[in-house]
PDB file of C-alpha atoms and ligand atoms in Angstrom:
ATOM      1  CA  UNK X   1       5.701  19.427   3.699  1.00 46.00           C
ATOM      2  CA  UNK X   2       2.211  19.906   5.182  1.00 48.00           C
ATOM      3  CA  UNK X   3       2.124  22.143   8.240  1.00 60.00           C
ATOM      4  CA  UNK X   4       0.765  19.301  10.348  1.00 88.00           C
ATOM      5  CA  UNK X   5       1.696  15.642   9.951  1.00 97.00           C
ATOM      6  CA  UNK X   6      -0.664  13.432  11.945  1.00 98.00           C
ATOM      7  CA  UNK X   7       1.139  10.460  13.463  1.00 98.00           C
ATOM      8  CA  UNK X   8       0.595   7.630  15.913  1.00 98.00           C
ATOM      9  CA  UNK X   9       3.691   6.587  17.857  1.00 98.00           C
ATOM     10  CA  UNK X  10       3.826   2.913  18.791  1.00 98.00           C
ATOM     11  CA  UNK X  11       6.548   2.437  21.369  1.00 98.00           C
ATOM     12  CA  UNK X  12       8.196   0.478  24.221  1.00 98.00           C
ATOM     13  CA  UNK X  13      10.066   3.203  26.167  1.00 97.00           C
ATOM     14  CA  UNK X  14      13.116   2.800  26.476  1.00 94.00           C
ATOM     15  CA  UNK X  15      15.438   5.840  26.665  1.00 96.00           C
ATOM     16  CA  UNK X  16      15.817   6.090  22.875  1.00 97.00           C
ATOM     17  CA  UNK X  17      12.035   5.806  22.483  1.00 98.00           C
ATOM     18  CA  UNK X  18      11.774   8.629  25.027  1.00 98.00           C
ATOM     19  CA  UNK X  19      14.031  10.896  22.968  1.00 98.00           C
ATOM     20  CA  UNK X  20      11.979  10.068  19.852  1.00 98.00           C
ATOM     21  CA  UNK X  21       8.738  10.974  21.642  1.00 98.00           C
ATOM     22  CA  UNK X  22      10.262  14.228  22.936  1.00 98.00           C
ATOM     23  CA  UNK X  23      11.404  15.106  19.415  1.00 98.00           C
ATOM     24  CA  UNK X  24       7.889  14.555  18.066  1.00 98.00           C
ATOM     25  CA  UNK X  25       6.208  16.501  20.874  1.00 98.00           C
ATOM     26  CA  UNK X  26       8.662  19.378  20.377  1.00 98.00           C
ATOM     27  CA  UNK X  27       8.038  19.654  16.635  1.00 98.00           C
ATOM     28  CA  UNK X  28       5.208  21.894  15.401  1.00 97.00           C
ATOM     29  CA  UNK X  29       5.069  20.091  12.039  1.00 97.00           C
ATOM     30  CA  UNK X  30       3.947  16.933  13.829  1.00 98.00           C
ATOM     31  CA  UNK X  31       0.561  16.235  15.384  1.00 98.00           C
ATOM     32  CA  UNK X  32       0.790  13.266  17.771  1.00 98.00           C
ATOM     33  CA  UNK X  33      -2.712  11.770  17.637  1.00 98.00           C
ATOM     34  CA  UNK X  34      -1.806   9.182  20.242  1.00 98.00           C
ATOM     35  CA  UNK X  35       0.951   7.089  21.729  1.00 98.00           C
ATOM     36  CA  UNK X  36       0.396   3.352  21.865  1.00 98.00           C
ATOM     37  CA  UNK X  37       2.517   1.270  24.221  1.00 98.00           C
ATOM     38  CA  UNK X  38       3.665  -2.256  23.506  1.00 98.00           C
ATOM     39  CA  UNK X  39       5.649  -4.820  25.487  1.00 98.00           C
ATOM     40  CA  UNK X  40       9.308  -4.821  24.442  1.00 97.00           C
ATOM     41  CA  UNK X  41      12.269  -3.308  26.243  1.00 96.00           C
ATOM     42  CA  UNK X  42      10.383  -3.939  29.479  1.00 97.00           C
ATOM     43  CA  UNK X  43       6.899  -5.370  30.164  1.00 98.00           C
ATOM     44  CA  UNK X  44       3.802  -3.458  29.119  1.00 98.00           C
ATOM     45  CA  UNK X  45       2.904  -2.139  32.596  1.00 98.00           C
ATOM     46  CA  UNK X  46       6.224  -0.258  32.536  1.00 98.00           C
ATOM     47  CA  UNK X  47       6.217   0.869  28.887  1.00 98.00           C
ATOM     48  CA  UNK X  48       2.753   2.453  29.191  1.00 98.00           C
ATOM     49  CA  UNK X  49       3.826   4.181  32.402  1.00 98.00           C
ATOM     50  CA  UNK X  50       7.102   5.358  30.869  1.00 98.00           C
ATOM     51  CA  UNK X  51       5.226   6.786  27.877  1.00 98.00           C
ATOM     52  CA  UNK X  52       3.144   8.887  30.276  1.00 98.00           C
ATOM     53  CA  UNK X  53       6.213   9.973  32.245  1.00 98.00           C
ATOM     54  CA  UNK X  54       7.737  11.294  29.023  1.00 98.00           C
ATOM     55  CA  UNK X  55       4.593  13.202  28.040  1.00 98.00           C
ATOM     56  CA  UNK X  56       4.604  14.844  31.460  1.00 98.00           C
ATOM     57  CA  UNK X  57       8.318  15.607  31.188  1.00 98.00           C
ATOM     58  CA  UNK X  58       7.568  17.302  27.850  1.00 98.00           C
ATOM     59  CA  UNK X  59       4.841  19.370  29.517  1.00 98.00           C
ATOM     60  CA  UNK X  60       2.184  17.678  27.345  1.00 98.00           C
ATOM     61  CA  UNK X  61      -0.005  15.716  29.778  1.00 98.00           C
ATOM     62  CA  UNK X  62      -2.933  16.087  27.378  1.00 98.00           C
ATOM     63  CA  UNK X  63      -1.302  13.573  25.001  1.00 98.00           C
ATOM     64  CA  UNK X  64      -3.351  10.388  24.682  1.00 98.00           C
ATOM     65  CA  UNK X  65      -1.511   7.239  25.763  1.00 98.00           C
ATOM     66  CA  UNK X  66      -2.965   3.782  25.168  1.00 98.00           C
ATOM     67  CA  UNK X  67      -1.880   0.374  26.384  1.00 98.00           C
ATOM     68  CA  UNK X  68      -1.597  -2.419  23.831  1.00 98.00           C
ATOM     69  CA  UNK X  69      -0.232  -5.912  23.408  1.00 98.00           C
ATOM     70  CA  UNK X  70       1.143  -7.560  26.525  1.00 98.00           C
ATOM     71  CA  UNK X  71       3.108 -10.167  24.565  1.00 98.00           C
ATOM     72  CA  UNK X  72       4.227 -10.979  21.012  1.00 98.00           C
ATOM     73  CA  UNK X  73       1.897 -12.748  18.592  1.00 98.00           C
ATOM     74  CA  UNK X  74       3.475 -16.189  18.781  1.00 98.00           C
ATOM     75  CA  UNK X  75       6.707 -16.206  20.774  1.00 97.00           C
ATOM     76  CA  UNK X  76       7.404 -15.512  24.423  1.00 97.00           C
ATOM     77  CA  UNK X  77       8.288 -11.929  25.339  1.00 98.00           C
ATOM     78  CA  UNK X  78      12.002 -11.110  25.456  1.00 97.00           C
ATOM     79  CA  UNK X  79      12.948  -7.886  27.273  1.00 96.00           C
ATOM     80  CA  UNK X  80      16.112  -5.768  27.452  1.00 93.00           C
ATOM     81  CA  UNK X  81      16.604  -4.583  31.047  1.00 93.00           C
ATOM     82  CA  UNK X  82      20.365  -5.041  30.621  1.00 91.00           C
ATOM     83  CA  UNK X  83      20.287  -2.097  28.194  1.00 88.00           C
ATOM     84  CA  UNK X  84      17.493   0.090  29.559  1.00 89.00           C
ATOM     85  CA  UNK X  85      17.574  -0.720  33.282  1.00 92.00           C
ATOM     86  CA  UNK X  86      14.912  -2.256  35.505  1.00 93.00           C
ATOM     87  CA  UNK X  87      12.300   0.422  34.817  1.00 94.00           C
ATOM     88  CA  UNK X  88      13.129   0.718  31.094  1.00 94.00           C
ATOM     89  CA  UNK X  89      13.856   4.375  31.691  1.00 95.00           C
ATOM     90  CA  UNK X  90      16.719   4.328  34.187  1.00 94.00           C
ATOM     91  CA  UNK X  91      18.852   7.452  34.376  1.00 94.00           C
ATOM     92  CA  UNK X  92      16.789  10.509  35.290  1.00 95.00           C
ATOM     93  CA  UNK X  93      14.588  10.780  38.363  1.00 93.00           C
ATOM     94  CA  UNK X  94      11.091  11.102  36.913  1.00 95.00           C
ATOM     95  CA  UNK X  95       7.977  11.302  39.056  1.00 93.00           C
ATOM     96  CA  UNK X  96       5.223   8.707  38.797  1.00 96.00           C
ATOM     97  CA  UNK X  97       2.820   9.974  36.122  1.00 98.00           C
ATOM     98  CA  UNK X  98      -0.513  11.473  37.122  1.00 97.00           C
ATOM     99  CA  UNK X  99      -1.997  11.838  33.625  1.00 98.00           C
ATOM    100  CA  UNK X 100      -4.464   9.057  32.837  1.00 97.00           C
ATOM    101  CA  UNK X 101      -3.999   6.062  30.632  1.00 98.00           C
ATOM    102  CA  UNK X 102      -6.760   6.030  28.002  1.00 98.00           C
ATOM    103  CA  UNK X 103      -9.360   3.299  28.561  1.00 98.00           C
ATOM    104  CA  UNK X 104      -9.372   2.147  24.914  1.00 98.00           C
ATOM    105  CA  UNK X 105      -7.040  -0.665  23.827  1.00 98.00           C
ATOM    106  CA  UNK X 106      -4.142   0.530  21.636  1.00 98.00           C
ATOM    107  CA  UNK X 107      -5.121  -1.742  18.749  1.00 98.00           C
ATOM    108  CA  UNK X 108      -8.692  -0.396  18.759  1.00 98.00           C
ATOM    109  CA  UNK X 109      -7.360   3.157  18.867  1.00 98.00           C
ATOM    110  CA  UNK X 110      -5.115   2.532  15.839  1.00 98.00           C
ATOM    111  CA  UNK X 111      -7.976   0.970  13.849  1.00 98.00           C
ATOM    112  CA  UNK X 112     -10.538   3.605  14.822  1.00 98.00           C
ATOM    113  CA  UNK X 113      -8.184   6.512  14.104  1.00 98.00           C
ATOM    114  CA  UNK X 114      -7.223   5.218  10.678  1.00 98.00           C
ATOM    115  CA  UNK X 115     -10.857   4.579   9.736  1.00 98.00           C
ATOM    116  CA  UNK X 116     -11.858   8.055  10.940  1.00 98.00           C
ATOM    117  CA  UNK X 117      -9.069  10.302   9.646  1.00 98.00           C
ATOM    118  CA  UNK X 118      -8.803  11.175   5.964  1.00 98.00           C
ATOM    119  CA  UNK X 119      -7.364   8.231   4.033  1.00 98.00           C
ATOM    120  CA  UNK X 120      -3.644   8.522   3.261  1.00 98.00           C
ATOM    121  CA  UNK X 121      -2.872  11.141   5.900  1.00 98.00           C
ATOM    122  CA  UNK X 122      -1.829   9.250   9.045  1.00 98.00           C
ATOM    123  CA  UNK X 123       1.729   7.933   9.510  1.00 98.00           C
ATOM    124  CA  UNK X 124       2.436   5.085  11.924  1.00 98.00           C
ATOM    125  CA  UNK X 125       5.782   5.453  13.674  1.00 98.00           C
ATOM    126  CA  UNK X 126       6.862   2.138  15.175  1.00 98.00           C
ATOM    127  CA  UNK X 127       9.663   2.230  17.744  1.00 98.00           C
ATOM    128  CA  UNK X 128       9.270  -1.209  19.314  1.00 98.00           C
ATOM    129  CA  UNK X 129       8.190  -4.743  18.439  1.00 98.00           C
ATOM    130  CA  UNK X 130       5.477  -4.539  15.768  1.00 98.00           C
ATOM    131  CA  UNK X 131       2.800  -6.464  17.703  1.00 98.00           C
ATOM    132  CA  UNK X 132       0.233  -3.644  18.009  1.00 98.00           C
ATOM    133  CA  UNK X 133       0.649  -2.582  14.379  1.00 98.00           C
ATOM    134  CA  UNK X 134       0.301  -6.148  13.057  1.00 98.00           C
ATOM    135  CA  UNK X 135      -2.693  -6.836  15.256  1.00 98.00           C
ATOM    136  CA  UNK X 136      -4.393  -3.685  13.962  1.00 98.00           C
ATOM    137  CA  UNK X 137      -3.711  -4.767  10.364  1.00 98.00           C
ATOM    138  CA  UNK X 138      -5.124  -8.224  11.127  1.00 98.00           C
ATOM    139  CA  UNK X 139      -8.124  -6.884  13.030  1.00 98.00           C
ATOM    140  CA  UNK X 140      -9.190  -4.503  10.246  1.00 98.00           C
ATOM    141  CA  UNK X 141      -7.458  -5.084   6.893  1.00 98.00           C
ATOM    142  CA  UNK X 142      -9.268  -2.001   5.507  1.00 98.00           C
ATOM    143  CA  UNK X 143      -6.790   0.195   7.371  1.00 98.00           C
ATOM    144  CA  UNK X 144      -3.846  -0.878   5.170  1.00 98.00           C
ATOM    145  CA  UNK X 145      -4.643   1.296   2.142  1.00 98.00           C
ATOM    146  CA  UNK X 146      -5.566   4.176   4.444  1.00 98.00           C
ATOM    147  CA  UNK X 147      -2.150   4.351   6.181  1.00 98.00           C
ATOM    148  CA  UNK X 148       0.099   6.977   4.632  1.00 98.00           C
ATOM    149  CA  UNK X 149       3.240   5.062   5.609  1.00 98.00           C
ATOM    150  CA  UNK X 150       4.817   3.039   8.371  1.00 98.00           C
ATOM    151  CA  UNK X 151       8.175   4.390   9.491  1.00 98.00           C
ATOM    152  CA  UNK X 152       9.845   1.878  11.771  1.00 98.00           C
ATOM    153  CA  UNK X 153      13.027   1.272  13.693  1.00 98.00           C
ATOM    154  CA  UNK X 154      13.992  -2.319  13.194  1.00 98.00           C
ATOM    155  CA  UNK X 155      16.124  -4.836  11.382  1.00 98.00           C
ATOM    156  CA  UNK X 156      19.655  -4.867  10.120  1.00 98.00           C
ATOM    157  CA  UNK X 157      21.390  -6.529   7.230  1.00 98.00           C
ATOM    158  CA  UNK X 158      24.994  -5.512   6.493  1.00 98.00           C
ATOM    159  CA  UNK X 159      25.463  -4.683  10.179  1.00 97.00           C
ATOM    160  CA  UNK X 160      24.073  -7.977  11.474  1.00 97.00           C
ATOM    161  CA  UNK X 161      22.006  -8.077  14.644  1.00 98.00           C
ATOM    162  CA  UNK X 162      22.238  -6.679  18.162  1.00 96.00           C
ATOM    163  CA  UNK X 163      20.409  -9.387  20.090  1.00 97.00           C
ATOM    164  CA  UNK X 164      21.540 -12.399  18.054  1.00 98.00           C
ATOM    165  CA  UNK X 165      24.265 -12.386  15.394  1.00 98.00           C
ATOM    166  CA  UNK X 166      21.554 -11.863  12.755  1.00 98.00           C
ATOM    167  CA  UNK X 167      18.573 -10.204  14.449  1.00 98.00           C
ATOM    168  CA  UNK X 168      17.812  -6.735  15.728  1.00 98.00           C
ATOM    169  CA  UNK X 169      15.809  -6.526  18.994  1.00 98.00           C
ATOM    170  CA  UNK X 170      12.449  -5.119  17.783  1.00 98.00           C
ATOM    171  CA  UNK X 171      12.130  -7.620  14.959  1.00 98.00           C
ATOM    172  CA  UNK X 172      13.497 -10.509  17.038  1.00 98.00           C
ATOM    173  CA  UNK X 173      10.920  -9.954  19.783  1.00 98.00           C
ATOM    174  CA  UNK X 174       8.001 -10.323  17.375  1.00 98.00           C
ATOM    175  CA  UNK X 175       9.140 -11.607  13.983  1.00 98.00           C
ATOM    176  CA  UNK X 176       5.624 -12.776  13.108  1.00 98.00           C
ATOM    177  CA  UNK X 177       4.317  -9.245  13.572  1.00 98.00           C
ATOM    178  CA  UNK X 178       7.148  -7.903  11.411  1.00 98.00           C
ATOM    179  CA  UNK X 179       6.160 -10.410   8.745  1.00 98.00           C
ATOM    180  CA  UNK X 180       2.560  -9.119   8.743  1.00 98.00           C
ATOM    181  CA  UNK X 181       3.790  -5.522   8.444  1.00 98.00           C
ATOM    182  CA  UNK X 182       6.314  -6.232   5.680  1.00 98.00           C
ATOM    183  CA  UNK X 183       3.635  -8.067   3.670  1.00 98.00           C
ATOM    184  CA  UNK X 184       0.913  -5.451   4.293  1.00 98.00           C
ATOM    185  CA  UNK X 185       1.408  -3.442   1.111  1.00 98.00           C
ATOM    186  CA  UNK X 186       1.676  -0.233   3.181  1.00 98.00           C
ATOM    187  CA  UNK X 187       4.632   2.013   2.145  1.00 98.00           C
ATOM    188  CA  UNK X 188       7.400   1.278   4.645  1.00 98.00           C
ATOM    189  CA  UNK X 189      10.512   3.201   5.647  1.00 98.00           C
ATOM    190  CA  UNK X 190      12.926   1.154   7.756  1.00 98.00           C
ATOM    191  CA  UNK X 191      15.615   2.483  10.079  1.00 98.00           C
ATOM    192  CA  UNK X 192      17.774  -0.615  10.592  1.00 98.00           C
ATOM    193  CA  UNK X 193      20.990  -0.956  12.587  1.00 98.00           C
ATOM    194  CA  UNK X 194      22.894  -0.243   9.353  1.00 98.00           C
ATOM    195  CA  UNK X 195      21.739   3.335   9.787  1.00 98.00           C
ATOM    196  CA  UNK X 196      21.137   3.759  13.525  1.00 98.00           C
ATOM    197  CA  UNK X 197      24.563   2.415  14.532  1.00 97.00           C
ATOM    198  CA  UNK X 198      26.004   5.559  12.943  1.00 97.00           C
ATOM    199  CA  UNK X 199      23.946   7.840  15.217  1.00 96.00           C
ATOM    200  CA  UNK X 200      26.240   7.672  18.260  1.00 95.00           C
ATOM    201  CA  UNK X 201      25.465   9.722  21.345  1.00 92.00           C
ATOM    202  CA  UNK X 202      29.174  10.585  22.088  1.00 92.00           C
ATOM    203  CA  UNK X 203      30.303  12.427  25.235  1.00 93.00           C
ATOM    204  CA  UNK X 204      30.262  15.748  23.359  1.00 95.00           C
ATOM    205  CA  UNK X 205      26.659  15.350  22.230  1.00 96.00           C
ATOM    206  CA  UNK X 206      25.454  14.246  25.659  1.00 96.00           C
ATOM    207  CA  UNK X 207      27.247  17.253  27.162  1.00 96.00           C
ATOM    208  CA  UNK X 208      25.495  19.510  24.641  1.00 97.00           C
ATOM    209  CA  UNK X 209      22.144  18.340  26.021  1.00 97.00           C
ATOM    210  CA  UNK X 210      23.313  18.816  29.610  1.00 97.00           C
ATOM    211  CA  UNK X 211      24.698  22.279  28.879  1.00 97.00           C
ATOM    212  CA  UNK X 212      21.338  23.443  27.556  1.00 97.00           C
ATOM    213  CA  UNK X 213      20.359  23.360  31.220  1.00 96.00           C
ATOM    214  CA  UNK X 214      16.604  22.923  30.741  1.00 97.00           C
ATOM    215  CA  UNK X 215      14.832  20.264  32.790  1.00 97.00           C
ATOM    216  CA  UNK X 216      14.067  18.218  29.686  1.00 98.00           C
ATOM    217  CA  UNK X 217      17.578  18.413  28.214  1.00 98.00           C
ATOM    218  CA  UNK X 218      19.188  17.489  31.546  1.00 98.00           C
ATOM    219  CA  UNK X 219      16.811  14.498  31.798  1.00 98.00           C
ATOM    220  CA  UNK X 220      17.803  13.502  28.241  1.00 97.00           C
ATOM    221  CA  UNK X 221      21.496  13.711  29.190  1.00 97.00           C
ATOM    222  CA  UNK X 222      20.798  11.488  32.225  1.00 96.00           C
ATOM    223  CA  UNK X 223      18.961   9.000  29.995  1.00 95.00           C
ATOM    224  CA  UNK X 224      21.716   8.920  27.406  1.00 94.00           C
ATOM    225  CA  UNK X 225      24.449   8.442  29.987  1.00 91.00           C
ATOM    226  CA  UNK X 226      22.638   5.428  31.387  1.00 90.00           C
ATOM    227  CA  UNK X 227      21.668   3.994  28.007  1.00 85.00           C
ATOM    228  CA  UNK X 228      24.997   4.340  26.214  1.00 80.00           C
ATOM    229  CA  UNK X 229      27.068   2.462  28.828  1.00 79.00           C
ATOM    230  CA  UNK X 230      25.887  -0.953  27.580  1.00 81.00           C
ATOM    231  CA  UNK X 231      26.707  -0.382  23.923  1.00 79.00           C
ATOM    232  CA  UNK X 232      29.936   1.490  24.683  1.00 81.00           C
ATOM    233  CA  UNK X 233      31.173  -1.645  26.415  1.00 80.00           C
ATOM    234  CA  UNK X 234      29.823  -3.933  23.731  1.00 81.00           C
ATOM    235  CA  UNK X 235      31.091  -2.047  20.682  1.00 83.00           C
ATOM    236  CA  UNK X 236      33.971  -0.075  22.200  1.00 83.00           C
ATOM    237  CA  UNK X 237      32.554   3.192  20.843  1.00 80.00           C
ATOM    238  CA  UNK X 238      32.249   6.707  22.248  1.00 83.00           C
ATOM    239  CA  UNK X 239      28.511   6.705  22.890  1.00 85.00           C
ATOM    240  CA  UNK X 240      25.674   4.362  22.048  1.00 90.00           C
ATOM    241  CA  UNK X 241      23.439   4.293  18.965  1.00 95.00           C
ATOM    242  CA  UNK X 242      20.350   6.444  19.329  1.00 96.00           C
ATOM    243  CA  UNK X 243      18.019   4.239  17.293  1.00 98.00           C
ATOM    244  CA  UNK X 244      14.407   5.339  17.647  1.00 98.00           C
ATOM    245  CA  UNK X 245      14.685   9.122  17.134  1.00 98.00           C
ATOM    246  CA  UNK X 246      15.808   8.357  13.557  1.00 98.00           C
ATOM    247  CA  UNK X 247      12.154   7.554  12.780  1.00 98.00           C
ATOM    248  CA  UNK X 248      10.878  10.984  13.825  1.00 98.00           C
ATOM    249  CA  UNK X 249      13.917  12.787  12.389  1.00 98.00           C
ATOM    250  CA  UNK X 250      13.157  11.256   8.982  1.00 98.00           C
ATOM    251  CA  UNK X 251       9.678  12.807   9.055  1.00 98.00           C
ATOM    252  CA  UNK X 252      11.179  16.207   9.804  1.00 98.00           C
ATOM    253  CA  UNK X 253      14.305  16.066   7.629  1.00 98.00           C
ATOM    254  CA  UNK X 254      14.335  13.107   5.239  1.00 98.00           C
ATOM    255  CA  UNK X 255      17.424  14.554   3.570  1.00 98.00           C
ATOM    256  CA  UNK X 256      19.468  13.430   6.596  1.00 98.00           C
ATOM    257  CA  UNK X 257      19.023   9.802   5.502  1.00 98.00           C
ATOM    258  CA  UNK X 258      19.839   7.709   2.474  1.00 98.00           C
ATOM    259  CA  UNK X 259      18.875   4.189   1.570  1.00 98.00           C
ATOM    260  CA  UNK X 260      17.329   2.067  -1.115  1.00 98.00           C
ATOM    261  CA  UNK X 261      13.837   0.878  -1.998  1.00 98.00           C
ATOM    262  CA  UNK X 262      14.098  -2.913  -2.079  1.00 98.00           C
ATOM    263  CA  UNK X 263      12.522  -6.140  -0.911  1.00 98.00           C
ATOM    264  CA  UNK X 264      12.807  -6.885   2.794  1.00 98.00           C
ATOM    265  CA  UNK X 265      11.717 -10.232   4.230  1.00 98.00           C
ATOM    266  CA  UNK X 266      11.905 -11.559   7.791  1.00 98.00           C
ATOM    267  CA  UNK X 267      12.913 -14.999   8.973  1.00 98.00           C
ATOM    268  CA  UNK X 268      10.226 -16.650  11.116  1.00 98.00           C
ATOM    269  CA  UNK X 269      11.159 -20.337  10.861  1.00 97.00           C
ATOM    270  CA  UNK X 270      14.812 -20.950  11.687  1.00 97.00           C
ATOM    271  CA  UNK X 271      15.785 -20.616  15.370  1.00 96.00           C
ATOM    272  CA  UNK X 272      19.355 -19.839  14.298  1.00 98.00           C
ATOM    273  CA  UNK X 273      18.417 -16.735  12.319  1.00 98.00           C
ATOM    274  CA  UNK X 274      14.991 -15.974  13.846  1.00 98.00           C
ATOM    275  CA  UNK X 275      13.993 -12.343  13.204  1.00 98.00           C
ATOM    276  CA  UNK X 276      16.731 -11.670  10.657  1.00 98.00           C
ATOM    277  CA  UNK X 277      15.678  -9.081   8.098  1.00 98.00           C
ATOM    278  CA  UNK X 278      16.887 -10.059   4.647  1.00 98.00           C
ATOM    279  CA  UNK X 279      17.240  -6.998   2.430  1.00 98.00           C
ATOM    280  CA  UNK X 280      17.548  -7.705  -1.288  1.00 98.00           C
ATOM    281  CA  UNK X 281      19.831  -4.681  -1.667  1.00 98.00           C
ATOM    282  CA  UNK X 282      21.200  -5.797  -5.034  1.00 97.00           C
ATOM    283  CA  UNK X 283      17.849  -6.874  -6.458  1.00 97.00           C
ATOM    284  CA  UNK X 284      18.915 -10.460  -7.010  1.00 98.00           C
ATOM    285  CA  UNK X 285      15.449 -11.887  -6.404  1.00 98.00           C
ATOM    286  CA  UNK X 286      12.155 -11.154  -8.110  1.00 95.00           C
ATOM    287  CA  UNK X 287      10.522 -10.479  -4.762  1.00 97.00           C
ATOM    288  CA  UNK X 288       8.530  -7.244  -4.890  1.00 98.00           C
ATOM    289  CA  UNK X 289      10.088  -4.091  -3.419  1.00 98.00           C
ATOM    290  CA  UNK X 290       8.269  -3.266  -0.207  1.00 98.00           C
ATOM    291  CA  UNK X 291      10.474  -1.015   1.944  1.00 98.00           C
ATOM    292  CA  UNK X 292      12.947   1.833   1.829  1.00 98.00           C
ATOM    293  CA  UNK X 293      15.879   0.384   3.769  1.00 98.00           C
ATOM    294  CA  UNK X 294      18.036   3.188   5.186  1.00 98.00           C
ATOM    295  CA  UNK X 295      21.780   2.725   5.317  1.00 98.00           C
ATOM    296  CA  UNK X 296      23.266   6.117   6.024  1.00 98.00           C
ATOM    297  CA  UNK X 297      22.641   9.152   8.180  1.00 98.00           C
ATOM    298  CA  UNK X 298      24.068  12.653   8.420  1.00 98.00           C
ATOM    299  CA  UNK X 299      24.686  12.155  12.142  1.00 98.00           C
ATOM    300  CA  UNK X 300      25.890  15.718  12.740  1.00 97.00           C
ATOM    301  CA  UNK X 301      22.685  17.114  11.260  1.00 98.00           C
ATOM    302  CA  UNK X 302      20.650  14.557  13.173  1.00 98.00           C
ATOM    303  CA  UNK X 303      22.043  15.611  16.564  1.00 98.00           C
ATOM    304  CA  UNK X 304      21.742  19.300  15.685  1.00 97.00           C
ATOM    305  CA  UNK X 305      18.057  18.721  14.978  1.00 98.00           C
ATOM    306  CA  UNK X 306      17.568  16.781  18.218  1.00 98.00           C
ATOM    307  CA  UNK X 307      19.250  19.339  20.445  1.00 97.00           C
ATOM    308  CA  UNK X 308      17.584  22.301  18.777  1.00 97.00           C
ATOM    309  CA  UNK X 309      14.082  20.788  18.931  1.00 98.00           C
ATOM    310  CA  UNK X 310      14.226  19.158  22.346  1.00 98.00           C
ATOM    311  CA  UNK X 311      15.813  22.371  23.631  1.00 97.00           C
ATOM    312  CA  UNK X 312      12.485  24.097  22.899  1.00 96.00           C
ATOM    313  CA  UNK X 313      10.552  22.018  25.469  1.00 96.00           C
TER     314      UNK X 313
HETATM  315  C1  BDR H   1      15.709  -1.126  19.400  1.00 94.50           C
HETATM  316  O1  BDR H   1      15.544  -1.989  20.516  1.00 94.50           O
HETATM  317  C2  BDR H   1      15.285  -1.249  21.674  1.00 94.50           C
HETATM  318  O2  BDR H   1      16.117  -1.672  22.705  1.00 94.50           O
HETATM  319  C3  BDR H   1      15.456   0.199  21.332  1.00 94.50           C
HETATM  320  O3  BDR H   1      14.495   0.984  22.008  1.00 94.50           O
HETATM  321  C4  BDR H   1      15.253   0.251  19.840  1.00 94.50           C
HETATM  322  O4  BDR H   1      13.896   0.415  19.499  1.00 94.50           O
HETATM  323  C5  BDR H   1      17.144  -1.194  18.908  1.00 94.50           C
HETATM  324  O5  BDR H   1      17.451  -2.496  18.514  1.00 94.50           O
HETATM  325 CA1   CA H   2      12.226   1.073  21.149  1.00 94.50          CA
END
């Protein structure tokens, strides 16, 4: 593993996005070149602000945060306040951010960074709807072969969906963007619900964050307690699935995850199954393999990593 992995985090914070960003900012192996906000869990004016609140919470106000797409490529924006609260980051009391938002548009930043940095070195980590990433690929197709990989949270196959019976939220919000990404030819690692639904926060794990006693860990515990209540009720589980940090954890410890390289396609036509990701797990089609579709996680190891790293901030 190189000592520094340059990444761009595209995100719609979101408490689980927040934990993913904290994990990245706490990890010396990772160099966060920029954070690009997209509309998703809540509208863009809140996601870009939440991204800055998290950087300040981490004690990294020098991190560059950019604002991106205000709405999906084709469909109307769907948000998820019922999960994340009105602000998208309900739970802890976080001050209004004072660090600036960068003047450049997120899509321009993604394109410019990939054209500038050495080809094959920069990883895109996508934690929300894929609108910014797809728009960058459409704006400058030359970036595709220069991207090291896209690691994304999205989709679900065996597990079904979380926003419709067949679709996961990030892909459902902008299925057309997901289609662009899945057809881009860029190496893709997917963290679908099949994997993230096994990463449950549980009372014991939330308490472990709280007991660390640092400002950041207490804020994380407050976030998790707010965030998990919705899924606990829905699924009847102890804790909620901590989706987005799986993306960053894979960069740090890929051995925590297992899956299969296969073809993944997204539904963009049928209203009934809009945004469904169809994984050809058994290789029954001749469609080309385009993504590593994760299905399992060592959830104990995952939470150990999270608590140890975020505990450093
Ligand atoms: C995804 O949707 C959002 O609500 C979460 O932040 C995560 O990225 C899970 O379906
Ligand atoms: Ca997210």
